Amino acid sequence: MPETAQRELTFAQAVREALAEEMRRDTRVCILGEDVAEAGTPFKVLSGLVEEFGTNRVIDTPISEAGFTGVGVGAAMTGMRPVIDIMFGDFLTLTMDQLVNQAAKIHYMSGGKWKVPMVLRTTLGATRRSAAQHSQSLHAWVSHVPGLKVVMPSTPYDAKGLLKTAIRDENPVVFFEDKMMYKLKGPVPAEDYTIPLGVADVKRAGKDITLVATSSMVQVALGAADLLEKIGIAAEVVDPRTMWPLDEQTLIASAKKTSRVIVMDEGYGRYGVTGELASVISEGAFYSLEAPVKRMGAMHVPIPFSPPLEDLTVPTEQTVFEAARALCGKA
Amino acid sequence: MTTAAHPSSVVSEPTAEKWLRMYRCMQMIRHFEDRVNDLYLRALMPGLAHLYVGEEAVAVGICEALRPDDYITSTHRGHGHCLAKGAAPDRMFAELLGKEAGYCRGKGGSMHIADPDTGNLGANAIVGGSAGIATGAAFSAKHLGTGQVAVCFFGEGALGQGLLYETMNLASLWKLPVIYVCENNLYNEYTHFSETTAGDILARGKAFGIASESVDGQDVRAVHAVAARLIESARQGNGPALLLCNTYRYTGHHVGDISREYYRSKQEEQEWKTQRDPILLFAAWLTGQKIADSAALGQIESEVKAEMQAAVDFAIAAPYPALAEVEQDVYA
Ligand SMILES: Cc1ncc(C[n+]2csc(CCOP(=O)(O)OP(=O)(O)O)c2C)c(N)n1
């Protein structure tokens, strides 16, 4: 990373900077969402953008997720580069027809003629004491659908570089931000850079076990790796960064190297992305594995409000540490 | 009923040439659909198709008022919209047969014909599903200052979809140049619309402050006059409109819907076909005005018939896409 990388930004600032840079670069880029303009979203991620770009490009919408997502689809087809803001990932359900039956399929159904260069930004993640309708991580739903790309940054650096790439992409991209991570700080270069979609990142190298972690789980995996180091286990942390396109090779290579793998993700464990990632690894690294690939996801319950209950529902440094220790035969 | 448009509201009185082009286009839709039904009956067409027969005046009256670069979104019953917006019948038939020469390389089929060259953003098999796309195209037109207008065609069945009202609200707030065209052919599939639709349809548009009008959808001149006025108003920046076109589909909900007595009577169908047929009504007016005699109109019809047969023959002879195409164009 160049010298200027020493500059630190929060995750929220990195997202905002990516948007601002892309809006300066390309006047077709506009933002549509609830409370995105003067309010800058409830998470203040977009604060300041309306002052620079005006209400013509940072556009407050009615509370009509399906409606303004659909407008985004049509606008993207006809010359704009809309960035749709869906406040909570739980509200993806309201946009589903526009995303799944419209945006994802238009390019294919039209024989490659129409394109939908749209980004839909939304959030994921529990433990914010927001209860069952404001805490889900529903990225598996959209990862399932051909025609959509799905991005899940885990650091400010990745957030900025991946969001800029997503905005320049010719396809509909769903971009998930962990709302617990908005205040996380990290190095972000001031100059223009992008990160290609479909390239995993090894966040920490190790030889004994691979922790594949997405979005919010990357910090958890890094914390668990610190704990594991103390008992002599060198964990490698691999972040796929995008659910689709998926960098299968990096996951498989790490699994072959360490021979033990835990896949962790904040979506529901059942039928979730952990199942897909574990399967890719099992198929690709079968003869190198010392143990079945272990999956760790959110418990299969609606996220409860009560703090001690909510905290049980997602993998933590401690539960990952214990699972890894057991997998390495050091229980 | 011929609802002549108010003189002051007529944008420009169509010429004889234009009337005859519209007549030809209506015949084209009718005979196109006749060939589609024939392909189905001869088991040459995969799947089903929803025919537009009886509703020709709506698509033609409206699309004649559009610029070539204006946008439309269409529905599962979309062949008429595509043709009226300028699509070529041979490539449409090819699409219906799943052939590579089709508008979507055979990947869309009857319910998904799309064509950027004629401003066709695509037919949509989700009832009401295109309201966002049409409104978004109007959003682009406004933001990019192109002067384009978008027309969102939908059946009255889509009045039950919330998306429609979300986008109407947005379009009105932002004064977007979009015309919502409700084609009320009386039936949501096999259910009379009165069983599914409360209150006054136009009041739904008016509630959002949208100019809302209804028109006899069997009278192509009336449709054209009101559409031209609403479209120009939208183009001038006065915001969206809702146009309710009262019409009727002559055949089944789709080509396989043969026995219909359980939801509507043969007598009702007969009355529309004999007394309210948009092509017969228009032909009578054209001959009455001495714009064309019946021989000239007959000539148009036989030319159209021959053209449709040639288009079908083209499509039947055309090859399927290569199998390797199955994974192409998932992503741009
Ligand atoms: C969202 C959705 N629900 C149901 C259907 C099944 N369906 C196809 S056409 C149709 C009736 C549509 O009626 P209308 O909108 O009036 O159009 P028409 O067929 O009369 O032209 C239904 C229910 C569908 N395609 N999409």
XYZ file of N, CA, C and O in Angstrom, chain B residues 27-53 76-80 83 89-97 109-111 113 251-256 258 305 308-309 311-313 315-316:
244
model
N -54.139 -3.827 -38.476
C -54.280 -5.091 -39.223
C -53.085 -6.004 -38.966
O -53.216 -7.224 -38.853
N -51.940 -5.373 -38.867
C -50.732 -6.148 -38.635
C -50.840 -6.891 -37.303
O -50.539 -8.091 -37.207
N -51.267 -6.197 -36.276
C -51.400 -6.830 -34.959
C -52.419 -7.970 -35.042
O -52.170 -9.088 -34.578
N -53.540 -7.685 -35.685
C -54.576 -8.716 -35.749
C -54.072 -9.969 -36.465
O -54.270 -11.082 -36.007
N -53.430 -9.763 -37.574
C -52.983 -10.934 -38.336
C -51.746 -11.573 -37.723
O -51.553 -12.780 -37.842
N -50.945 -10.790 -37.067
C -49.822 -11.376 -36.320
C -50.386 -12.370 -35.302
O -49.961 -13.527 -35.229
N -51.356 -11.900 -34.532
C -51.926 -12.746 -33.479
C -52.642 -13.959 -34.060
O -52.614 -15.045 -33.481
N -53.248 -13.769 -35.213
C -53.897 -14.889 -35.874
C -52.864 -15.976 -36.202
O -53.097 -17.166 -36.010
N -51.715 -15.537 -36.663
C -50.635 -16.494 -36.975
C -50.098 -17.138 -35.689
O -49.738 -18.301 -35.669
N -50.027 -16.370 -34.618
C -49.560 -16.935 -33.343
C -50.491 -18.059 -32.915
O -50.061 -19.155 -32.534
N -51.772 -17.782 -33.006
C -52.745 -18.808 -32.612
C -52.595 -20.046 -33.486
O -52.641 -21.184 -33.007
N -52.363 -19.796 -34.746
C -52.189 -20.907 -35.682
C -50.938 -21.731 -35.332
O -50.969 -22.960 -35.348
N -49.868 -21.038 -34.978
C -48.639 -21.749 -34.583
C -48.899 -22.612 -33.357
O -48.420 -23.734 -33.244
N -49.690 -22.070 -32.439
C -50.030 -22.819 -31.227
C -50.853 -24.053 -31.596
O -50.551 -25.172 -31.171
N -51.869 -23.839 -32.423
C -52.751 -24.952 -32.777
C -51.995 -26.051 -33.526
O -52.305 -27.229 -33.382
N -51.009 -25.658 -34.285
C -50.228 -26.663 -35.021
C -49.050 -27.196 -34.195
O -48.189 -27.894 -34.701
N -49.038 -26.821 -32.915
C -47.990 -27.295 -31.994
C -46.589 -26.908 -32.482
O -45.618 -27.621 -32.247
N -46.487 -25.755 -33.126
C -45.178 -25.295 -33.600
C -44.555 -24.280 -32.639
O -43.383 -23.945 -32.755
N -45.361 -23.782 -31.699
C -44.850 -22.761 -30.782
C -44.685 -23.364 -29.388
O -45.640 -23.912 -28.844
N -43.498 -23.238 -28.798
C -43.340 -23.714 -27.417
C -44.110 -22.790 -26.474
O -44.136 -21.574 -26.675
N -44.727 -23.360 -25.460
C -45.387 -22.533 -24.443
C -46.677 -21.913 -24.932
O -47.303 -22.388 -25.880
N -47.057 -20.830 -24.266
C -48.332 -20.172 -24.543
C -48.085 -18.728 -24.971
O -46.984 -18.232 -24.895
N -49.153 -18.077 -25.408
C -49.057 -16.649 -25.707
C -50.400 -16.010 -25.394
O -51.441 -16.659 -25.441
N -50.333 -14.739 -25.037
C -51.538 -13.976 -24.684
C -51.821 -13.012 -25.829
O -51.022 -12.114 -26.089
N -52.936 -13.205 -26.472
C -53.209 -12.444 -27.696
C -53.846 -11.084 -27.405
O -54.598 -10.913 -26.453
N -53.541 -10.142 -28.276
C -53.968 -8.749 -28.117
C -55.185 -8.441 -28.992
O -55.625 -7.296 -29.048
N -55.726 -9.445 -29.645
C -56.832 -9.226 -30.591
C -58.010 -8.548 -29.888
O -58.449 -8.993 -28.826
N -47.410 -9.117 -20.393
C -47.519 -10.479 -20.940
C -48.354 -10.473 -22.223
O -48.192 -11.345 -23.056
N -49.281 -9.509 -22.347
C -50.102 -9.414 -23.560
C -49.483 -8.325 -24.436
O -50.094 -7.306 -24.722
N -48.254 -8.536 -24.870
C -47.467 -7.402 -25.352
C -47.202 -7.310 -26.835
O -46.602 -6.337 -27.294
N -47.623 -8.301 -27.620
C -47.249 -8.275 -29.039
C -47.708 -6.985 -29.713
O -47.004 -6.426 -30.558
N -48.895 -6.535 -29.359
C -49.442 -5.325 -29.987
C -48.596 -4.096 -29.679
O -48.339 -3.263 -30.560
N -45.266 -4.295 -31.741
C -45.476 -4.001 -33.159
C -45.770 -2.521 -33.360
O -45.211 -1.876 -34.250
N -42.084 -7.942 -37.493
C -42.796 -9.198 -37.196
C -41.925 -10.442 -37.330
O -42.064 -11.365 -36.539
N -41.009 -10.455 -38.295
C -40.218 -11.691 -38.463
C -39.352 -11.966 -37.243
O -39.271 -13.094 -36.760
N -38.755 -10.924 -36.701
C -37.911 -11.134 -35.521
C -38.762 -11.409 -34.280
O -38.321 -12.067 -33.340
N -39.979 -10.894 -34.267
C -40.880 -11.231 -33.155
C -41.292 -12.695 -33.222
O -41.266 -13.411 -32.219
N -41.678 -13.155 -34.402
C -42.026 -14.581 -34.525
C -40.831 -15.453 -34.146
O -40.974 -16.474 -33.478
N -39.661 -15.036 -34.596
C -38.467 -15.818 -34.258
C -38.311 -15.903 -32.740
O -37.960 -16.949 -32.188
N -38.599 -14.796 -32.062
C -38.512 -14.819 -30.599
C -39.553 -15.772 -30.013
O -39.275 -16.532 -29.081
N -40.757 -15.714 -30.548
C -41.821 -16.590 -30.046
C -41.485 -18.066 -30.227
O -41.973 -18.915 -29.483
N -40.666 -18.351 -31.210
C -40.291 -19.752 -31.442
C -38.957 -20.098 -30.783
O -38.455 -21.206 -30.933
N -38.755 -14.906 -25.266
C -40.041 -15.484 -25.629
C -41.146 -14.450 -25.676
O -40.909 -13.242 -25.542
N -42.357 -14.948 -25.849
C -43.525 -14.081 -26.050
C -43.675 -12.988 -24.997
O -44.050 -11.866 -25.305
N -43.363 -13.298 -23.753
C -43.668 -12.358 -22.669
C -42.526 -11.399 -22.345
O -42.635 -10.626 -21.400
N -40.383 -9.644 -24.945
C -39.758 -9.002 -26.102
C -39.295 -7.601 -25.710
O -40.039 -6.815 -25.122
N -60.174 -13.134 -27.551
C -59.900 -14.558 -27.391
C -59.636 -14.864 -25.922
O -59.913 -14.045 -25.054
N -59.081 -16.034 -25.679
C -58.863 -16.455 -24.294
C -57.794 -15.629 -23.610
O -57.089 -14.839 -24.237
N -57.666 -15.844 -22.317
C -56.585 -15.180 -21.583
C -55.257 -15.522 -22.259
O -54.402 -14.674 -22.422
N -55.090 -16.772 -22.627
C -53.973 -17.156 -23.485
C -54.519 -18.099 -24.537
O -55.701 -18.472 -24.513
N -53.652 -18.510 -25.454
C -54.129 -19.296 -26.594
C -54.798 -20.608 -26.190
O -55.631 -21.140 -26.923
N -54.466 -21.105 -25.008
C -55.057 -22.370 -24.583
C -56.379 -22.217 -23.853
O -57.022 -23.213 -23.491
N -59.706 -21.983 -24.108
C -60.694 -22.191 -25.162
C -62.127 -22.106 -24.617
O -62.979 -21.432 -25.194
N -51.341 -9.657 -44.550
C -51.432 -11.118 -44.402
C -50.221 -11.804 -45.021
O -49.617 -12.700 -44.414
N -47.176 -11.274 -42.909
C -47.157 -12.095 -41.695
C -46.784 -13.535 -42.031
O -46.039 -14.177 -41.307
N -47.301 -14.015 -43.160
C -46.968 -15.389 -43.538
C -45.470 -15.506 -43.816
O -44.817 -16.453 -43.367
N -43.178 -13.665 -42.550
C -42.469 -13.537 -41.270
C -42.480 -14.862 -40.513
O -41.483 -15.265 -39.911
N -43.622 -15.546 -40.543
C -43.723 -16.850 -39.883
C -42.787 -17.846 -40.557
O -42.062 -18.594 -39.884
N -42.793 -17.839 -41.859
C -41.927 -18.781 -42.586
C -40.459 -18.536 -42.230
O -39.687 -19.473 -42.021
N -39.334 -17.337 -39.454
C -39.076 -17.786 -38.079
C -38.987 -19.304 -37.993
O -38.148 -19.855 -37.281
N -39.852 -19.985 -38.725
C -39.836 -21.457 -38.685
C -38.509 -21.976 -39.235
O -37.914 -22.903 -38.686
